[in-house]
Short mmCIF file of C-alpha atoms and ligand atoms in Angstrom, two decimals:
data_model
loop_
_atom_site.label_atom_id
_atom_site.label_comp_id
_atom_site.label_asym_id
_atom_site.label_seq_id
_atom_site.Cartn_x
_atom_site.Cartn_y
_atom_site.Cartn_z
CA MET A 1 -0.11 -0.04 0.06
CA LYS A 2 1.17 3.44 -0.96
CA ASN A 3 0.92 6.65 1.34
CA ILE A 4 0.97 9.19 -1.29
CA LEU A 5 1.56 13.03 -0.27
CA ILE A 6 0.14 15.45 -2.47
CA THR A 7 1.20 18.90 -1.82
CA GLY A 8 -0.83 22.03 -2.84
CA GLY A 9 -4.01 19.67 -3.05
CA ALA A 10 -6.34 22.63 -2.29
CA GLY A 11 -5.20 24.65 -5.19
CA PHE A 12 -6.64 24.74 -8.68
CA ILE A 13 -4.62 21.92 -10.27
CA GLY A 14 -3.71 20.03 -6.96
CA SER A 15 -7.55 19.57 -6.26
CA HIS A 16 -8.06 17.70 -9.36
CA VAL A 17 -5.06 15.45 -8.97
CA VAL A 18 -6.32 14.54 -5.42
CA ARG A 19 -9.69 13.92 -6.71
CA LEU A 20 -8.26 11.52 -9.57
CA PHE A 21 -6.01 9.87 -7.18
CA VAL A 22 -8.37 9.44 -4.38
CA LYS A 23 -10.90 7.84 -6.89
CA THR A 24 -8.26 5.71 -8.68
CA PHE A 25 -6.02 4.45 -6.03
CA THR A 26 -8.64 3.28 -3.69
CA SER A 27 -6.23 0.86 -1.87
CA ASP A 28 -3.67 3.63 -1.13
CA HIS A 29 -4.10 6.69 1.09
CA ILE A 30 -4.00 10.17 -0.02
CA TYR A 31 -2.67 12.74 2.36
CA ASN A 32 -3.41 16.48 0.85
CA LEU A 33 -0.71 18.88 2.61
CA ASP A 34 -1.79 22.51 2.14
CA ALA A 35 -0.93 25.75 3.72
CA LEU A 36 -4.31 27.30 2.65
CA THR A 37 -2.77 30.43 1.30
CA TYR A 38 -5.26 32.87 -0.54
CA ALA A 39 -5.18 30.17 -3.44
CA GLY A 40 -6.01 27.18 -1.32
CA ASN A 41 -9.73 26.31 -1.06
CA LEU A 42 -11.09 23.26 0.51
CA GLU A 43 -14.56 23.80 -0.98
CA ASN A 44 -12.66 22.48 -4.23
CA LEU A 45 -12.77 18.85 -2.60
CA LYS A 46 -16.10 18.97 -0.84
CA ASP A 47 -17.22 15.85 -2.99
CA ILE A 48 -14.31 13.66 -1.57
CA GLU A 49 -13.42 15.11 1.70
CA SER A 50 -15.01 12.23 3.75
CA ALA A 51 -13.46 9.47 1.43
CA ASP A 52 -11.93 6.52 3.59
CA ASN A 53 -8.48 6.74 1.64
CA TYR A 54 -8.30 10.82 2.02
CA SER A 55 -6.63 12.88 4.84
CA PHE A 56 -6.19 16.77 4.77
CA ILE A 57 -2.94 18.05 6.71
CA HIS A 58 -2.85 21.79 7.19
CA ALA A 59 0.88 22.51 6.95
CA ASP A 60 3.33 24.75 5.33
CA ILE A 61 6.34 23.43 3.22
CA GLN A 62 8.62 26.08 4.49
CA ASN A 63 8.66 24.18 7.85
CA LEU A 64 11.16 21.28 7.71
CA GLU A 65 10.35 20.15 11.35
CA VAL A 66 6.74 19.94 10.41
CA LEU A 67 7.49 18.02 6.97
CA THR A 68 9.91 15.70 8.91
CA GLU A 69 7.08 14.59 11.39
CA ILE A 70 4.58 14.48 8.66
CA PHE A 71 6.46 11.69 6.63
CA GLU A 72 7.16 9.74 9.91
CA THR A 73 3.66 10.04 11.26
CA ASN A 74 1.86 9.24 7.85
CA LYS A 75 5.02 6.60 6.53
CA ILE A 76 4.90 8.60 3.28
CA THR A 77 6.14 6.57 0.49
CA HIS A 78 5.48 8.82 -2.46
CA VAL A 79 5.18 12.48 -3.04
CA ILE A 80 3.53 14.58 -5.69
CA HIS A 81 4.51 18.07 -5.37
CA LEU A 82 2.20 20.75 -6.45
CA ALA A 83 2.23 23.56 -3.70
CA ALA A 84 3.75 26.61 -4.83
CA GLU A 85 3.20 30.51 -5.54
CA SER A 86 1.77 30.23 -9.00
CA HIS A 87 1.05 33.90 -10.26
CA VAL A 88 3.82 35.48 -12.25
CA ASP A 89 2.22 39.08 -11.61
CA ARG A 90 2.35 38.45 -8.05
CA SER A 91 6.21 37.21 -8.32
CA ILE A 92 6.88 40.49 -9.82
CA THR A 93 5.52 42.33 -6.64
CA ASP A 94 6.85 39.96 -4.25
CA PRO A 95 9.68 37.74 -5.27
CA LEU A 96 11.05 36.56 -2.13
CA ALA A 97 7.69 34.94 -1.40
CA PHE A 98 8.32 32.83 -4.33
CA VAL A 99 11.82 31.86 -3.21
CA LYS A 100 10.66 31.08 0.21
CA THR A 101 7.59 28.52 -0.97
CA ASN A 102 8.88 27.23 -4.33
CA VAL A 103 12.68 27.13 -3.84
CA LEU A 104 13.28 26.60 0.14
CA GLY A 105 9.70 24.76 0.47
CA THR A 106 10.82 22.31 -2.35
CA ALA A 107 14.30 21.90 -0.80
CA ASN A 108 12.65 21.20 2.56
CA LEU A 109 10.32 18.35 1.07
CA LEU A 110 13.32 16.79 -0.75
CA GLN A 111 15.21 16.70 2.49
CA ALA A 112 12.39 15.27 4.55
CA ALA A 113 11.90 12.47 1.88
CA LYS A 114 15.76 11.74 1.80
CA GLU A 115 15.74 11.43 5.61
CA TYR A 116 12.91 9.71 6.14
CA TRP A 117 13.63 7.06 3.20
CA LYS A 118 17.10 6.87 4.64
CA ASP A 119 18.64 5.87 1.15
CA GLU A 120 16.10 2.88 1.04
CA TYR A 121 14.35 3.89 -2.16
CA THR A 122 12.34 0.69 -3.25
CA ASP A 123 8.79 1.75 -4.11
CA LYS A 124 9.61 5.28 -3.23
CA LEU A 125 8.86 8.13 -5.60
CA PHE A 126 9.36 12.21 -5.50
CA TYR A 127 7.19 13.59 -8.26
CA HIS A 128 7.67 17.31 -9.06
CA VAL A 129 5.15 19.19 -10.78
CA SER A 130 6.80 22.11 -12.70
CA THR A 131 5.98 24.34 -15.75
CA ASP A 132 7.00 25.02 -19.21
CA GLU A 133 7.84 28.67 -18.01
CA VAL A 134 11.29 27.45 -16.94
CA TYR A 135 12.39 27.30 -20.76
CA GLY A 136 11.91 30.75 -21.34
CA SER A 137 10.08 32.60 -24.43
CA LEU A 138 9.86 31.35 -27.79
CA GLY A 139 9.84 33.51 -30.99
CA ASP A 140 7.38 32.91 -33.67
CA THR A 141 8.11 29.35 -34.21
CA GLY A 142 9.71 26.30 -32.36
CA PHE A 143 8.50 24.27 -29.56
CA PHE A 144 10.00 23.37 -25.76
CA TYR A 145 11.41 20.01 -25.79
CA GLU A 146 12.71 18.02 -22.33
CA ASP A 147 16.32 18.77 -23.34
CA THR A 148 15.60 22.81 -24.10
CA ALA A 149 17.94 24.89 -22.05
CA TYR A 150 16.46 26.53 -19.26
CA ASP A 151 16.17 30.21 -19.50
CA PRO A 152 13.62 31.54 -16.83
CA ARG A 153 12.97 35.35 -17.06
CA SER A 154 10.50 35.95 -14.25
CA PRO A 155 10.90 35.57 -10.68
CA TYR A 156 8.15 32.74 -10.80
CA SER A 157 9.72 30.97 -13.44
CA ALA A 158 13.24 31.44 -11.79
CA SER A 159 12.05 29.89 -8.57
CA LYS A 160 10.44 27.01 -10.50
CA ALA A 161 13.30 26.45 -12.42
CA SER A 162 15.52 26.50 -9.19
CA SER A 163 13.19 23.87 -7.63
CA ASP A 164 13.77 21.47 -10.72
CA HIS A 165 17.51 21.96 -10.28
CA PHE A 166 17.07 21.01 -6.54
CA VAL A 167 15.19 17.81 -7.57
CA ARG A 168 17.68 16.66 -10.22
CA ALA A 169 20.52 17.52 -7.77
CA TYR A 170 18.77 14.98 -4.99
CA HIS A 171 18.47 12.30 -7.87
CA HIS A 172 22.08 12.55 -8.92
CA THR A 173 23.66 13.18 -5.38
CA TYR A 174 21.63 10.91 -3.42
CA GLY A 175 19.94 8.58 -5.70
CA LEU A 176 16.43 9.82 -4.63
CA PRO A 177 13.95 8.58 -7.36
CA ILE A 178 12.41 11.45 -9.16
CA VAL A 179 10.16 12.45 -12.19
CA ILE A 180 9.43 16.01 -13.27
CA SER A 181 6.75 17.09 -15.54
CA ASN A 182 6.70 20.50 -17.33
CA CYS A 183 3.35 21.34 -18.12
CA SER A 184 1.80 24.51 -20.44
CA ASN A 185 -1.03 26.71 -19.12
CA ASN A 186 -3.90 25.08 -17.57
CA TYR A 187 -7.75 26.23 -17.54
CA GLY A 188 -10.94 24.57 -16.33
CA PRO A 189 -13.11 24.64 -13.06
CA ASN A 190 -11.60 25.86 -9.82
CA HIS A 191 -9.09 28.17 -11.35
CA PHE A 192 -8.39 31.20 -9.15
CA PRO A 193 -9.53 34.55 -10.80
CA GLU A 194 -6.16 36.24 -10.98
CA LYS A 195 -5.22 34.16 -14.02
CA LEU A 196 -6.43 35.29 -17.56
CA ILE A 197 -9.25 32.83 -18.31
CA PRO A 198 -11.16 32.78 -14.95
CA LEU A 199 -10.48 36.81 -14.67
CA MET A 200 -11.94 37.60 -17.97
CA ILE A 201 -14.99 35.10 -17.22
CA ASN A 202 -15.69 36.83 -13.70
CA ASN A 203 -15.30 40.43 -15.41
CA ILE A 204 -17.66 39.44 -18.37
CA ILE A 205 -20.27 38.24 -15.91
CA HIS A 206 -20.05 41.42 -14.05
CA LYS A 207 -19.73 43.46 -17.19
CA LYS A 208 -16.27 44.95 -15.97
CA PRO A 209 -13.32 45.93 -18.19
CA LEU A 210 -11.35 43.06 -19.58
CA PRO A 211 -7.65 44.13 -19.11
CA VAL A 212 -5.52 42.48 -21.85
CA TYR A 213 -1.63 43.42 -21.35
CA GLY A 214 0.09 45.08 -24.15
CA GLU A 215 -1.19 44.39 -27.78
CA GLY A 216 -2.74 40.92 -26.61
CA LEU A 217 -0.30 39.02 -28.95
CA ASN A 218 1.60 36.77 -26.62
CA VAL A 219 0.54 33.23 -27.24
CA ARG A 220 0.12 30.49 -24.90
CA ASP A 221 -0.51 26.74 -25.01
CA TRP A 222 -3.85 25.79 -23.21
CA LEU A 223 -4.56 22.55 -21.67
CA TYR A 224 -7.63 21.36 -19.65
CA VAL A 225 -6.66 20.83 -16.06
CA ILE A 226 -8.27 17.18 -15.99
CA ASP A 227 -5.95 16.37 -19.01
CA HIS A 228 -3.27 17.51 -16.87
CA ALA A 229 -4.48 15.62 -13.91
CA ARG A 230 -4.72 12.49 -16.18
CA ALA A 231 -1.06 13.14 -17.47
CA ILE A 232 0.15 13.15 -13.77
CA GLU A 233 -1.37 10.11 -13.03
CA CYS A 234 -0.06 8.37 -16.24
CA ILE A 235 3.60 9.69 -15.35
CA PHE A 236 3.17 8.48 -11.50
CA SER A 237 2.39 4.98 -12.74
CA LYS A 238 4.52 4.60 -15.89
CA GLY A 239 7.29 7.39 -15.92
CA GLU A 240 11.04 6.25 -15.63
CA ASN A 241 12.84 7.08 -12.83
CA GLY A 242 14.92 10.33 -13.25
CA GLU A 243 13.13 11.42 -16.35
CA THR A 244 11.26 14.52 -17.38
CA TYR A 245 8.24 14.61 -19.22
CA ASN A 246 6.59 17.73 -21.07
CA ILE A 247 2.78 18.27 -21.08
CA GLY A 248 0.93 20.18 -23.39
CA GLY A 249 -1.87 20.75 -25.55
CA HIS A 250 -0.78 21.50 -28.99
CA ASN A 251 -3.26 24.52 -28.63
CA GLU A 252 -1.83 27.98 -29.20
CA TRP A 253 -3.66 31.00 -28.59
CA THR A 254 -3.03 34.91 -28.85
CA ASN A 255 -4.47 36.17 -25.82
CA ILE A 256 -6.84 38.55 -27.71
CA ASP A 257 -8.00 35.76 -29.87
CA LEU A 258 -8.70 33.68 -26.86
CA VAL A 259 -10.62 36.73 -25.01
CA HIS A 260 -12.80 37.28 -28.19
CA VAL A 261 -13.90 33.64 -28.18
CA LEU A 262 -14.53 33.86 -24.47
CA CYS A 263 -16.44 37.30 -24.99
CA ASP A 264 -18.64 35.61 -27.83
CA THR A 265 -19.20 32.32 -25.83
CA MET A 266 -20.55 34.28 -22.92
CA ASP A 267 -22.82 36.50 -24.86
CA GLU A 268 -24.36 33.55 -26.06
CA LYS A 269 -24.77 31.67 -23.11
CA LEU A 270 -25.81 34.88 -21.04
CA ASN A 271 -28.28 35.96 -23.74
CA ARG A 272 -26.62 38.94 -24.49
CA THR A 273 -26.18 40.67 -28.01
CA GLN A 274 -23.24 39.24 -29.88
CA GLY A 275 -20.36 41.79 -29.54
CA GLU A 276 -21.45 43.22 -26.38
CA SER A 277 -18.96 41.64 -24.18
CA ARG A 278 -16.03 42.41 -26.75
CA LYS A 279 -16.79 46.43 -26.11
CA LEU A 280 -15.55 45.47 -22.53
CA ILE A 281 -11.89 44.95 -23.67
CA SER A 282 -9.26 47.37 -22.23
CA TYR A 283 -5.74 47.44 -23.35
CA VAL A 284 -3.65 48.09 -20.26
CA LYS A 285 -0.03 48.26 -19.41
CA ASP A 286 2.19 45.19 -20.23
CA ARG A 287 3.41 42.70 -17.90
CA ALA A 288 7.05 43.59 -17.08
CA GLY A 289 9.28 41.02 -18.91
CA HIS A 290 6.29 39.41 -20.45
CA ASP A 291 7.05 36.23 -22.09
CA LEU A 292 6.14 36.30 -26.02
CA ARG A 293 5.42 32.68 -26.66
CA TYR A 294 5.08 29.05 -25.01
CA ALA A 295 4.81 25.82 -26.85
CA ILE A 296 5.20 22.45 -25.89
CA ASP A 297 6.35 19.59 -27.64
CA ALA A 298 4.61 16.53 -25.81
CA THR A 299 5.87 13.80 -28.26
CA LYS A 300 7.84 11.79 -25.55
CA LEU A 301 4.69 11.50 -23.09
CA LYS A 302 2.92 10.34 -26.34
CA ASP A 303 5.16 8.06 -27.51
CA GLU A 304 6.56 6.54 -24.29
CA LEU A 305 3.56 6.68 -22.01
CA GLY A 306 0.75 7.00 -24.46
CA TRP A 307 -1.05 9.98 -22.86
CA VAL A 308 -2.76 12.39 -25.40
CA PRO A 309 -5.30 14.97 -24.32
CA SER A 310 -8.98 14.05 -24.09
CA LEU A 311 -10.70 17.30 -24.68
CA GLN A 312 -10.80 19.81 -27.65
CA PHE A 313 -10.10 23.54 -26.71
CA GLU A 314 -13.77 24.76 -27.60
CA GLU A 315 -15.33 22.05 -25.63
CA GLY A 316 -13.21 22.40 -22.80
CA LEU A 317 -13.72 26.21 -22.72
CA ARG A 318 -17.50 25.58 -22.81
CA LYS A 319 -17.33 23.31 -19.76
CA THR A 320 -15.15 25.68 -18.16
CA ILE A 321 -17.69 28.34 -18.66
CA ASP A 322 -20.63 26.34 -17.67
CA TRP A 323 -18.98 25.39 -14.49
CA TYR A 324 -18.50 29.34 -13.47
CA LEU A 325 -21.82 29.95 -14.44
CA SER A 326 -23.16 27.24 -12.45
CA ASN A 327 -20.86 27.91 -9.51
CA ASP A 328 -21.46 31.55 -8.67
CA SER A 329 -21.14 31.31 -4.73
CA TRP A 330 -17.60 29.70 -5.50
CA LEU A 331 -16.69 32.56 -7.60
CA GLU A 332 -18.14 34.94 -4.89
CA ASN A 333 -16.56 33.62 -1.91
CA VAL A 334 -13.25 33.60 -3.83
CA THR A 335 -13.48 37.24 -5.15
CA SER A 336 -14.73 38.66 -1.88
CA GLY A 337 -12.24 40.12 0.74
CA ALA A 338 -8.57 40.13 -0.17
CA TYR A 339 -9.07 39.40 -4.00
CA ALA A 340 -10.75 43.03 -4.26
CA GLN A 341 -7.65 44.78 -2.67
CA TYR A 342 -5.43 42.51 -4.86
CA TYR A 343 -7.29 43.44 -8.13
CA LYS A 344 -7.41 47.42 -7.12
CA SER A 345 -3.39 47.17 -6.57
CA MET A 346 -2.89 45.33 -9.80
CA TYR A 347 -5.10 46.98 -12.29
P1 LIG B 1 -2.59 27.42 -7.27
O1 LIG B 1 -2.00 28.62 -6.88
O2 LIG B 1 -3.84 27.20 -7.62
O3 LIG B 1 -2.43 26.39 -5.90
C1 LIG B 1 -1.36 26.39 -5.10
C2 LIG B 1 -1.71 25.56 -3.79
O4 LIG B 1 -0.42 25.45 -3.05
C3 LIG B 1 -2.63 26.15 -2.89
O5 LIG B 1 -3.72 25.62 -2.55
C4 LIG B 1 -1.84 26.97 -1.84
O6 LIG B 1 -2.47 26.94 -0.63
C5 LIG B 1 -0.64 25.75 -1.67
N1 LIG B 1 0.53 26.61 -1.02
C6 LIG B 1 0.93 27.52 -1.44
N2 LIG B 1 2.21 27.86 -0.52
C7 LIG B 1 2.26 26.71 0.20
C8 LIG B 1 3.25 26.42 1.28
N3 LIG B 1 4.18 27.00 1.39
N4 LIG B 1 2.98 25.19 1.91
C9 LIG B 1 2.00 24.57 1.53
N5 LIG B 1 1.21 24.71 0.67
C10 LIG B 1 1.18 25.89 0.10
O7 LIG B 1 -1.57 26.87 -8.26
P2 LIG B 1 -1.82 25.94 -9.41
O8 LIG B 1 -2.16 26.65 -10.86
O9 LIG B 1 -2.85 24.67 -9.10
O10 LIG B 1 -0.33 25.26 -9.79
C11 LIG B 1 -0.01 24.18 -9.08
C12 LIG B 1 1.37 23.47 -9.64
O11 LIG B 1 1.32 23.30 -10.84
C13 LIG B 1 2.61 24.71 -9.14
O12 LIG B 1 3.58 24.09 -8.93
C14 LIG B 1 2.63 25.30 -10.54
O13 LIG B 1 4.01 25.95 -10.51
C15 LIG B 1 2.37 24.25 -11.49
N6 LIG B 1 1.80 24.54 -12.93
C16 LIG B 1 0.90 25.17 -12.88
C17 LIG B 1 0.24 25.64 -14.26
C18 LIG B 1 -1.01 26.37 -14.60
O14 LIG B 1 -1.34 26.82 -15.53
N7 LIG B 1 -1.70 26.71 -13.40
C19 LIG B 1 1.12 24.97 -15.26
C20 LIG B 1 2.22 24.04 -15.19
C21 LIG B 1 2.61 24.00 -13.94
O1 LIG B 2 2.58 27.95 -18.57
C1 LIG B 2 2.47 27.58 -17.37
C2 LIG B 2 2.09 28.76 -16.63
O2 LIG B 2 0.79 29.33 -17.04
C3 LIG B 2 2.34 28.19 -15.23
O3 LIG B 2 3.43 27.92 -14.53
C4 LIG B 2 1.65 29.50 -14.07
O4 LIG B 2 1.40 29.01 -12.80
C5 LIG B 2 0.33 29.88 -14.63
O5 LIG B 2 -0.14 31.13 -13.82
C6 LIG B 2 0.42 30.34 -16.07
O6 LIG B 2 1.12 31.57 -16.35
P1 LIG B 2 1.07 32.90 -17.15
O7 LIG B 2 1.65 33.94 -16.93
O8 LIG B 2 1.02 32.56 -18.95
O9 LIG B 2 -0.58 32.75 -17.02
P2 LIG B 2 -1.70 34.13 -16.97
O10 LIG B 2 -2.99 33.61 -16.80
O11 LIG B 2 -1.49 34.97 -15.67
O12 LIG B 2 -1.57 34.88 -18.24
C7 LIG B 2 -1.88 34.25 -19.22
C8 LIG B 2 -1.72 35.24 -20.48
O13 LIG B 2 -2.68 36.20 -20.63
C9 LIG B 2 0.03 36.14 -20.25
O14 LIG B 2 0.30 36.45 -21.61
C10 LIG B 2 -0.42 37.33 -19.43
C11 LIG B 2 -2.03 37.51 -20.28
N1 LIG B 2 -2.77 38.38 -19.11
C12 LIG B 2 -2.82 37.94 -17.98
C13 LIG B 2 -4.01 38.49 -16.81
C14 LIG B 2 -4.09 38.04 -15.58
C15 LIG B 2 -3.59 39.56 -19.57
O15 LIG B 2 -3.25 39.96 -20.78
N2 LIG B 2 -4.32 40.10 -18.77
C16 LIG B 2 -4.60 39.86 -17.40
O16 LIG B 2 -5.54 40.32 -16.75
#
């Protein structure tokens, strides 16, 4: 039996991973460790919180002593590490918060695993969830491959790159069994509305301006969050020790084209006149150091482990919009209080 520690399981992607694992690995135990920062929300897991093979642990990965105790008490055999500060704009305002959680927190978790496993690594795994942003920014053509040189350009991506290096260092130096995956932009239910898609959905609902950075020509490669969770399950089950896998949707959109689709789809769903929401678009000051384009080549994951995305973008986007429209209390809860202040300081 595995005791699987998932960090950041109350966040956007983490909550989908926790749900999938609780439902898939019914003979194993899933421990969800989360500090419940502004981005962590146990509402995301209401449907599985009383499952027999699930426990929540309120803890901060910045605290090594607490992590050591958690490994010992729960006899942790496997780690899937998602806990992080995840928003690029916040990393520009407060870079050190990203160093503390993403760099120090990851190093703490590696150290706690190494100490508890005591160099006995049979049936153990440290799975680190990372991002395509570590590879930097592409021009109009080309893709990120697993061996693309790291070139992080924001405090967020620098902190994630650093955490990736620590994970590989523990593998090479101490033999810790690891896998790393680097994924493109996720979207879907439970996405915190500081990120592009849920922020635009929330603002369209409330007929607020839609802040597009610069000229809206930056390109992102979007993947439905449940497909990311499926990829993590696939790599967890079948990935090779020490390997890196890129995950992506082969689904590139300029920000402005994506915002147009959101506007038009929501006009249709909200019975508004076509074109009404597009009038809310407002071009604002560009993000500092704004990466132009990300695009993942996920051939290795497809060829070696057989994973492919299950959803087309248009369908995923419709499902996402429907989720936000029918979960207005979730949206209201996360946008009340501190969010209003964040929004005012940012836009
Ligand atoms: P999120 O911000 O929605 O969730 C992060 C979670 O981590 C929250 O529940 C938060 O409470 C928790 N957390 C933060 N600091 C913590 C700490 N010190 N100790 C314990 N828990 C802490 O993030 P997300 O978008 O779900 O991203 C999850 C992971 O996936 C991150 O590592 C991120 O870098 C990576 N990732 C995200 C995307 C994306 O598009 N969102 C794409 C690729 C990779
Ligand atoms: O590529 C993976 C990464 O994707 C993850 O590692 C990050 O955790 C995740 O936040 C995401 O980073 P981005 O910076 O690409 O996502 P964000 O939603 O913040 O922005 C997407 C694009 O939209 C980007 O080009 C900036 C732009 N944007 C964003 C916001 C919030 C706007 O034009 N206006 C906005 O208000």
